[in-house]
């Protein structure tokens, strides 16, 4: 794509039907994350026996219609998902470096199927918790490996656009489960909501057999020649892939591949045997943390991931029912669906922004918007100005969608070399899960301690100002830069390679 080339023309040239298939299949992982994150929101009262129903079991007469639990017990069921996510995020980095992006994505689907089955047929709190934990393992791993995979298969000039599909899929998962919850939060139908996630997991596993391994990972760890062939399949046989192959800094010329070998190359989902000549050593999480060369990038990714959560987005996602039901005269569940739909629309509309104005600019604009809206929301709730509070809530979600939603997931791949991408992404997503837990558990507690009326949003505004200032100072711009040499400067890049 040239500097002045319209986006739609570059997309037509760079995007193939096979790449679209690969993108949609890969992003089913983040979709599961959004789905499981919100699956218990709408049916909470029915699930916990607060609302009784005479409707018979939709799945089995041997299963209880609901599982009695207190608010504290329900909080444990909800938050244990984040513990699974943390463990999954920490394990996914080493896994995707050692076994490949594709194999790791396949392993996440197993967690989706098993976890959803346990949740669906749960007859007590323990079984439901265990199912949520297993589902969290898959989701935590998925939001580590999928952004890495997309960044390595997407056309270089549109990495920001396609990288946003991680967040778009998360938002779609939230929207779908909220819609299902709106219509199925009665009787025993809540079990069907949980079962659908397992069915999607089975479909995901089957579809991954027609998805190739990341060409970049193959070039680094297996066969550079096979990686070049896979890249050509993704880009189209008429595409010029020389510039992308050159960026791998590995000899991946096809001179030694016969025409017959190209035609009879391994199917998309297969893995060539390890090639010692092509393999490069990967960096584990501990090594990345203790080596000064990688520390600036890890600090940058962790800071952005903490900011994504500590600016308060999950206070809206998880508590919007109670927040908005006092402001607008309509059903709370329908309001949640509307907010979720707005999040999807704004994320889609904002997807091209990071490729146009830069990753860092999008993040800073997003933080500024969320910080401002936090103040407006606090004032609206404090003084009872319902319209101000409602509009601030919607603008808060819109601000998140243009920057802090999609951009953090693509940064790790652009701030470090391929040998440390998995470790860096794992560190960042582990920080993200910890921050998610803190917000989900302590938002109502802090709000009550401050006297309620939305004063907690002044705290979120303070976090936005503090963390936004740090990001402006510390995090480099990565837009349009082909490697860590350009991102950090040649001297720092050489230190990372030593």
mmCIF file of C-alpha atoms in Angstrom, residues 135-371:
data_model
loop_
_atom_site.group_PDB
_atom_site.id
_atom_site.type_symbol
_atom_site.label_atom_id
_atom_site.label_comp_id
_atom_site.label_asym_id
_atom_site.label_seq_id
_atom_site.Cartn_x
_atom_site.Cartn_y
_atom_site.Cartn_z
ATOM 1 C CA UNK A 135 -12.931 -22.419 30.174
ATOM 2 C CA UNK A 136 -10.758 -19.626 31.568
ATOM 3 C CA UNK A 137 -7.604 -21.612 30.789
ATOM 4 C CA UNK A 138 -8.561 -21.755 27.111
ATOM 5 C CA UNK A 139 -9.614 -18.120 26.979
ATOM 6 C CA UNK A 140 -6.436 -16.913 28.664
ATOM 7 C CA UNK A 141 -4.312 -18.839 26.207
ATOM 8 C CA UNK A 142 -6.409 -17.753 23.222
ATOM 9 C CA UNK A 143 -5.980 -14.023 23.787
ATOM 10 C CA UNK A 144 -2.218 -14.558 24.005
ATOM 11 C CA UNK A 145 -1.674 -16.686 20.905
ATOM 12 C CA UNK A 146 -4.348 -15.350 18.527
ATOM 13 C CA UNK A 147 -3.062 -11.737 18.365
ATOM 14 C CA UNK A 148 0.440 -13.103 17.718
ATOM 15 C CA UNK A 149 -0.860 -15.383 14.967
ATOM 16 C CA UNK A 150 -2.897 -12.634 13.283
ATOM 17 C CA UNK A 151 0.059 -10.250 13.333
ATOM 18 C CA UNK A 152 2.181 -12.906 11.596
ATOM 19 C CA UNK A 153 -0.310 -13.789 8.842
ATOM 20 C CA UNK A 154 -1.872 -10.365 8.176
ATOM 21 C CA UNK A 155 -0.622 -8.155 5.307
ATOM 22 C CA UNK A 156 2.101 -5.912 6.791
ATOM 23 C CA UNK A 157 0.412 -2.628 5.900
ATOM 24 C CA UNK A 158 -2.904 -3.655 7.468
ATOM 25 C CA UNK A 159 -1.664 -5.312 10.668
ATOM 26 C CA UNK A 160 -3.419 -2.728 12.813
ATOM 27 C CA UNK A 161 -6.725 -3.196 11.002
ATOM 28 C CA UNK A 162 -6.714 -6.984 11.180
ATOM 29 C CA UNK A 163 -5.206 -6.936 14.663
ATOM 30 C CA UNK A 164 -8.371 -5.165 15.782
ATOM 31 C CA UNK A 165 -10.329 -8.325 14.929
ATOM 32 C CA UNK A 166 -9.208 -9.763 18.278
ATOM 33 C CA UNK A 167 -11.148 -7.076 20.121
ATOM 34 C CA UNK A 168 -14.011 -7.151 17.600
ATOM 35 C CA UNK A 169 -14.431 -10.866 18.260
ATOM 36 C CA UNK A 170 -14.381 -10.340 22.026
ATOM 37 C CA UNK A 171 -17.100 -7.705 21.662
ATOM 38 C CA UNK A 172 -19.147 -10.002 19.417
ATOM 39 C CA UNK A 173 -18.852 -12.794 21.979
ATOM 40 C CA UNK A 174 -20.174 -10.463 24.680
ATOM 41 C CA UNK A 175 -23.007 -9.279 22.425
ATOM 42 C CA UNK A 176 -24.081 -12.803 21.417
ATOM 43 C CA UNK A 177 -24.198 -14.107 24.974
ATOM 44 C CA UNK A 178 -26.092 -11.000 26.127
ATOM 45 C CA UNK A 179 -28.638 -11.516 23.351
ATOM 46 C CA UNK A 180 -29.030 -15.181 24.249
ATOM 47 C CA UNK A 181 -29.337 -14.229 27.899
ATOM 48 C CA UNK A 182 -32.051 -11.712 27.116
ATOM 49 C CA UNK A 183 -34.228 -14.407 25.519
ATOM 50 C CA UNK A 184 -33.147 -17.509 27.467
ATOM 51 C CA UNK A 185 -32.865 -16.365 31.082
ATOM 52 C CA UNK A 186 -35.749 -18.520 32.245
ATOM 53 C CA UNK A 187 -36.258 -22.020 33.535
ATOM 54 C CA UNK A 188 -33.384 -24.307 32.651
ATOM 55 C CA UNK A 189 -32.633 -22.592 29.348
ATOM 56 C CA UNK A 190 -29.539 -20.967 30.860
ATOM 57 C CA UNK A 191 -27.806 -24.327 30.369
ATOM 58 C CA UNK A 192 -28.266 -23.997 26.607
ATOM 59 C CA UNK A 193 -26.360 -20.696 26.715
ATOM 60 C CA UNK A 194 -23.416 -22.562 28.263
ATOM 61 C CA UNK A 195 -23.755 -25.524 25.879
ATOM 62 C CA UNK A 196 -23.534 -23.309 22.789
ATOM 63 C CA UNK A 197 -19.974 -22.360 23.759
ATOM 64 C CA UNK A 198 -19.010 -26.045 23.700
ATOM 65 C CA UNK A 199 -20.569 -26.517 20.253
ATOM 66 C CA UNK A 200 -18.603 -23.521 18.965
ATOM 67 C CA UNK A 201 -15.463 -25.096 20.452
ATOM 68 C CA UNK A 202 -16.020 -28.309 18.478
ATOM 69 C CA UNK A 203 -16.599 -26.328 15.281
ATOM 70 C CA UNK A 204 -13.454 -24.320 15.991
ATOM 71 C CA UNK A 205 -11.339 -27.454 16.437
ATOM 72 C CA UNK A 206 -12.564 -28.921 13.138
ATOM 73 C CA UNK A 207 -11.990 -25.659 11.241
ATOM 74 C CA UNK A 208 -8.407 -25.371 12.524
ATOM 75 C CA UNK A 209 -7.418 -28.455 10.510
ATOM 76 C CA UNK A 210 -7.660 -26.266 7.411
ATOM 77 C CA UNK A 211 -5.639 -23.406 8.895
ATOM 78 C CA UNK A 212 -1.847 -23.186 8.350
ATOM 79 C CA UNK A 213 0.852 -22.624 10.902
ATOM 80 C CA UNK A 214 2.243 -19.095 11.109
ATOM 81 C CA UNK A 215 4.747 -18.696 8.236
ATOM 82 C CA UNK A 216 6.996 -16.581 10.418
ATOM 83 C CA UNK A 217 7.100 -19.226 13.151
ATOM 84 C CA UNK A 218 7.756 -21.954 10.569
ATOM 85 C CA UNK A 219 10.648 -19.957 9.138
ATOM 86 C CA UNK A 220 12.167 -19.488 12.574
ATOM 87 C CA UNK A 221 11.631 -23.020 13.878
ATOM 88 C CA UNK A 222 10.999 -25.486 11.053
ATOM 89 C CA UNK A 223 11.375 -25.040 7.302
ATOM 90 C CA UNK A 224 11.903 -21.567 5.788
ATOM 91 C CA UNK A 225 11.048 -22.907 2.342
ATOM 92 C CA UNK A 226 7.765 -24.401 3.532
ATOM 93 C CA UNK A 227 7.034 -21.126 5.340
ATOM 94 C CA UNK A 228 7.445 -19.214 2.082
ATOM 95 C CA UNK A 229 5.024 -21.569 0.351
ATOM 96 C CA UNK A 230 2.447 -21.155 3.136
ATOM 97 C CA UNK A 231 2.796 -17.371 2.922
ATOM 98 C CA UNK A 232 2.184 -17.506 -0.820
ATOM 99 C CA UNK A 233 -0.950 -19.595 -0.253
ATOM 100 C CA UNK A 234 -2.254 -16.956 2.168
ATOM 101 C CA UNK A 235 -1.357 -13.955 0.004
ATOM 102 C CA UNK A 236 -2.313 -15.494 -3.337
ATOM 103 C CA UNK A 237 -0.034 -17.078 -5.917
ATOM 104 C CA UNK A 238 0.353 -13.823 -7.851
ATOM 105 C CA UNK A 239 1.421 -11.845 -4.799
ATOM 106 C CA UNK A 240 4.999 -10.663 -4.310
ATOM 107 C CA UNK A 241 6.068 -12.021 -0.910
ATOM 108 C CA UNK A 242 9.779 -11.221 -1.221
ATOM 109 C CA UNK A 243 9.668 -8.177 1.066
ATOM 110 C CA UNK A 244 7.890 -10.119 3.818
ATOM 111 C CA UNK A 245 10.277 -13.055 3.507
ATOM 112 C CA UNK A 246 13.234 -10.695 3.645
ATOM 113 C CA UNK A 247 11.938 -9.262 6.934
ATOM 114 C CA UNK A 248 12.315 -12.732 8.487
ATOM 115 C CA UNK A 249 16.118 -12.365 8.111
ATOM 116 C CA UNK A 250 16.260 -16.053 7.144
ATOM 117 C CA UNK A 251 17.187 -17.655 3.845
ATOM 118 C CA UNK A 252 13.794 -18.784 2.575
ATOM 119 C CA UNK A 253 14.492 -18.833 -1.127
ATOM 120 C CA UNK A 254 12.514 -21.348 -3.101
ATOM 121 C CA UNK A 255 15.334 -22.291 -5.477
ATOM 122 C CA UNK A 256 15.746 -25.700 -3.857
ATOM 123 C CA UNK A 257 12.018 -26.522 -3.988
ATOM 124 C CA UNK A 258 10.949 -28.351 -7.070
ATOM 125 C CA UNK A 259 7.619 -27.683 -8.721
ATOM 126 C CA UNK A 260 6.421 -31.142 -7.690
ATOM 127 C CA UNK A 261 7.335 -30.474 -4.048
ATOM 128 C CA UNK A 262 5.420 -27.204 -4.115
ATOM 129 C CA UNK A 263 2.329 -28.880 -5.526
ATOM 130 C CA UNK A 264 2.577 -31.767 -3.079
ATOM 131 C CA UNK A 265 3.399 -29.607 -0.070
ATOM 132 C CA UNK A 266 1.982 -30.536 3.303
ATOM 133 C CA UNK A 267 -1.674 -29.704 3.969
ATOM 134 C CA UNK A 268 -2.466 -26.431 5.795
ATOM 135 C CA UNK A 269 -2.804 -27.847 9.294
ATOM 136 C CA UNK A 270 0.329 -29.993 9.262
ATOM 137 C CA UNK A 271 3.692 -29.344 10.909
ATOM 138 C CA UNK A 272 7.034 -30.057 9.226
ATOM 139 C CA UNK A 273 9.648 -31.794 11.348
ATOM 140 C CA UNK A 274 12.001 -29.533 13.330
ATOM 141 C CA UNK A 275 14.864 -28.172 11.270
ATOM 142 C CA UNK A 276 17.967 -27.452 13.371
ATOM 143 C CA UNK A 277 19.339 -25.138 10.692
ATOM 144 C CA UNK A 278 16.215 -22.997 10.732
ATOM 145 C CA UNK A 279 15.447 -23.157 14.426
ATOM 146 C CA UNK A 280 16.141 -20.219 16.698
ATOM 147 C CA UNK A 281 16.132 -20.272 20.456
ATOM 148 C CA UNK A 282 13.018 -18.838 22.059
ATOM 149 C CA UNK A 283 12.997 -16.762 25.222
ATOM 150 C CA UNK A 284 11.019 -17.996 28.224
ATOM 151 C CA UNK A 285 9.033 -15.748 30.536
ATOM 152 C CA UNK A 286 11.618 -15.707 33.329
ATOM 153 C CA UNK A 287 14.504 -15.084 30.957
ATOM 154 C CA UNK A 288 12.623 -12.239 29.301
ATOM 155 C CA UNK A 289 11.913 -10.685 32.688
ATOM 156 C CA UNK A 290 15.497 -10.826 33.958
ATOM 157 C CA UNK A 291 17.272 -9.782 30.750
ATOM 158 C CA UNK A 292 17.636 -5.976 30.584
ATOM 159 C CA UNK A 293 17.397 -6.044 26.795
ATOM 160 C CA UNK A 294 13.729 -7.067 26.868
ATOM 161 C CA UNK A 295 12.702 -5.107 29.940
ATOM 162 C CA UNK A 296 11.571 -1.883 28.203
ATOM 163 C CA UNK A 297 9.225 -3.808 25.899
ATOM 164 C CA UNK A 298 7.755 -5.886 28.734
ATOM 165 C CA UNK A 299 7.191 -2.774 30.837
ATOM 166 C CA UNK A 300 5.495 -1.108 27.856
ATOM 167 C CA UNK A 301 3.153 -4.031 27.191
ATOM 168 C CA UNK A 302 2.291 -4.511 30.884
ATOM 169 C CA UNK A 303 1.602 -0.780 31.283
ATOM 170 C CA UNK A 304 -0.781 -0.739 28.328
ATOM 171 C CA UNK A 305 -2.545 -3.916 29.492
ATOM 172 C CA UNK A 306 -2.989 -2.536 33.019
ATOM 173 C CA UNK A 307 -4.316 0.694 31.540
ATOM 174 C CA UNK A 308 -6.860 -1.204 29.451
ATOM 175 C CA UNK A 309 -8.498 -2.493 32.630
ATOM 176 C CA UNK A 310 -7.716 0.147 35.281
ATOM 177 C CA UNK A 311 -9.461 2.863 33.274
ATOM 178 C CA UNK A 312 -12.673 1.028 34.150
ATOM 179 C CA UNK A 313 -14.114 -0.651 31.074
ATOM 180 C CA UNK A 314 -15.146 -3.810 32.951
ATOM 181 C CA UNK A 315 -17.063 -1.736 35.481
ATOM 182 C CA UNK A 316 -19.380 -1.003 32.550
ATOM 183 C CA UNK A 317 -19.318 -4.521 31.083
ATOM 184 C CA UNK A 318 -19.963 -6.276 34.410
ATOM 185 C CA UNK A 319 -22.048 -3.745 36.329
ATOM 186 C CA UNK A 320 -23.898 -1.825 33.615
ATOM 187 C CA UNK A 321 -27.226 -3.438 34.552
ATOM 188 C CA UNK A 322 -27.273 -1.918 38.028
ATOM 189 C CA UNK A 323 -25.605 1.270 36.814
ATOM 190 C CA UNK A 324 -27.941 2.043 33.921
ATOM 191 C CA UNK A 325 -31.217 0.667 35.265
ATOM 192 C CA UNK A 326 -31.497 3.670 37.610
ATOM 193 C CA UNK A 327 -30.863 6.130 34.797
ATOM 194 C CA UNK A 328 -33.091 5.147 31.874
ATOM 195 C CA UNK A 329 -36.705 3.961 31.996
ATOM 196 C CA UNK A 330 -36.351 0.602 30.256
ATOM 197 C CA UNK A 331 -35.247 -2.964 30.919
ATOM 198 C CA UNK A 332 -31.720 -3.302 32.257
ATOM 199 C CA UNK A 333 -30.947 -6.425 30.207
ATOM 200 C CA UNK A 334 -31.912 -4.654 26.980
ATOM 201 C CA UNK A 335 -29.674 -1.734 27.916
ATOM 202 C CA UNK A 336 -26.755 -4.133 28.338
ATOM 203 C CA UNK A 337 -27.409 -5.498 24.852
ATOM 204 C CA UNK A 338 -27.409 -1.947 23.466
ATOM 205 C CA UNK A 339 -24.106 -1.068 25.158
ATOM 206 C CA UNK A 340 -22.562 -4.325 23.866
ATOM 207 C CA UNK A 341 -23.770 -3.565 20.327
ATOM 208 C CA UNK A 342 -22.303 -0.064 20.532
ATOM 209 C CA UNK A 343 -18.966 -1.555 21.577
ATOM 210 C CA UNK A 344 -18.970 -3.813 18.501
ATOM 211 C CA UNK A 345 -19.915 -0.994 16.104
ATOM 212 C CA UNK A 346 -17.306 1.439 17.435
ATOM 213 C CA UNK A 347 -14.579 -1.215 17.440
ATOM 214 C CA UNK A 348 -15.318 -2.027 13.788
ATOM 215 C CA UNK A 349 -15.415 1.650 12.781
ATOM 216 C CA UNK A 350 -12.202 2.361 14.680
ATOM 217 C CA UNK A 351 -10.286 -0.649 13.365
ATOM 218 C CA UNK A 352 -8.441 1.220 10.542
ATOM 219 C CA UNK A 353 -7.371 4.084 12.827
ATOM 220 C CA UNK A 354 -4.194 2.509 14.204
ATOM 221 C CA UNK A 355 -2.857 2.022 10.668
ATOM 222 C CA UNK A 356 -3.640 5.636 9.790
ATOM 223 C CA UNK A 357 -2.672 7.700 12.844
ATOM 224 C CA UNK A 358 -0.514 5.213 14.772
ATOM 225 C CA UNK A 359 -0.844 2.733 17.638
ATOM 226 C CA UNK A 360 0.368 5.092 20.347
ATOM 227 C CA UNK A 361 -1.827 7.966 19.163
ATOM 228 C CA UNK A 362 -4.921 5.738 19.264
ATOM 229 C CA UNK A 363 -4.103 4.595 22.797
ATOM 230 C CA UNK A 364 -3.544 8.136 24.081
ATOM 231 C CA UNK A 365 -6.753 9.428 22.447
ATOM 232 C CA UNK A 366 -8.638 6.508 23.972
ATOM 233 C CA UNK A 367 -7.239 7.184 27.453
ATOM 234 C CA UNK A 368 -8.047 10.891 27.191
ATOM 235 C CA UNK A 369 -11.609 10.133 26.113
ATOM 236 C CA UNK A 370 -12.186 7.548 28.857
ATOM 237 C CA UNK A 371 -10.687 9.793 31.533
#
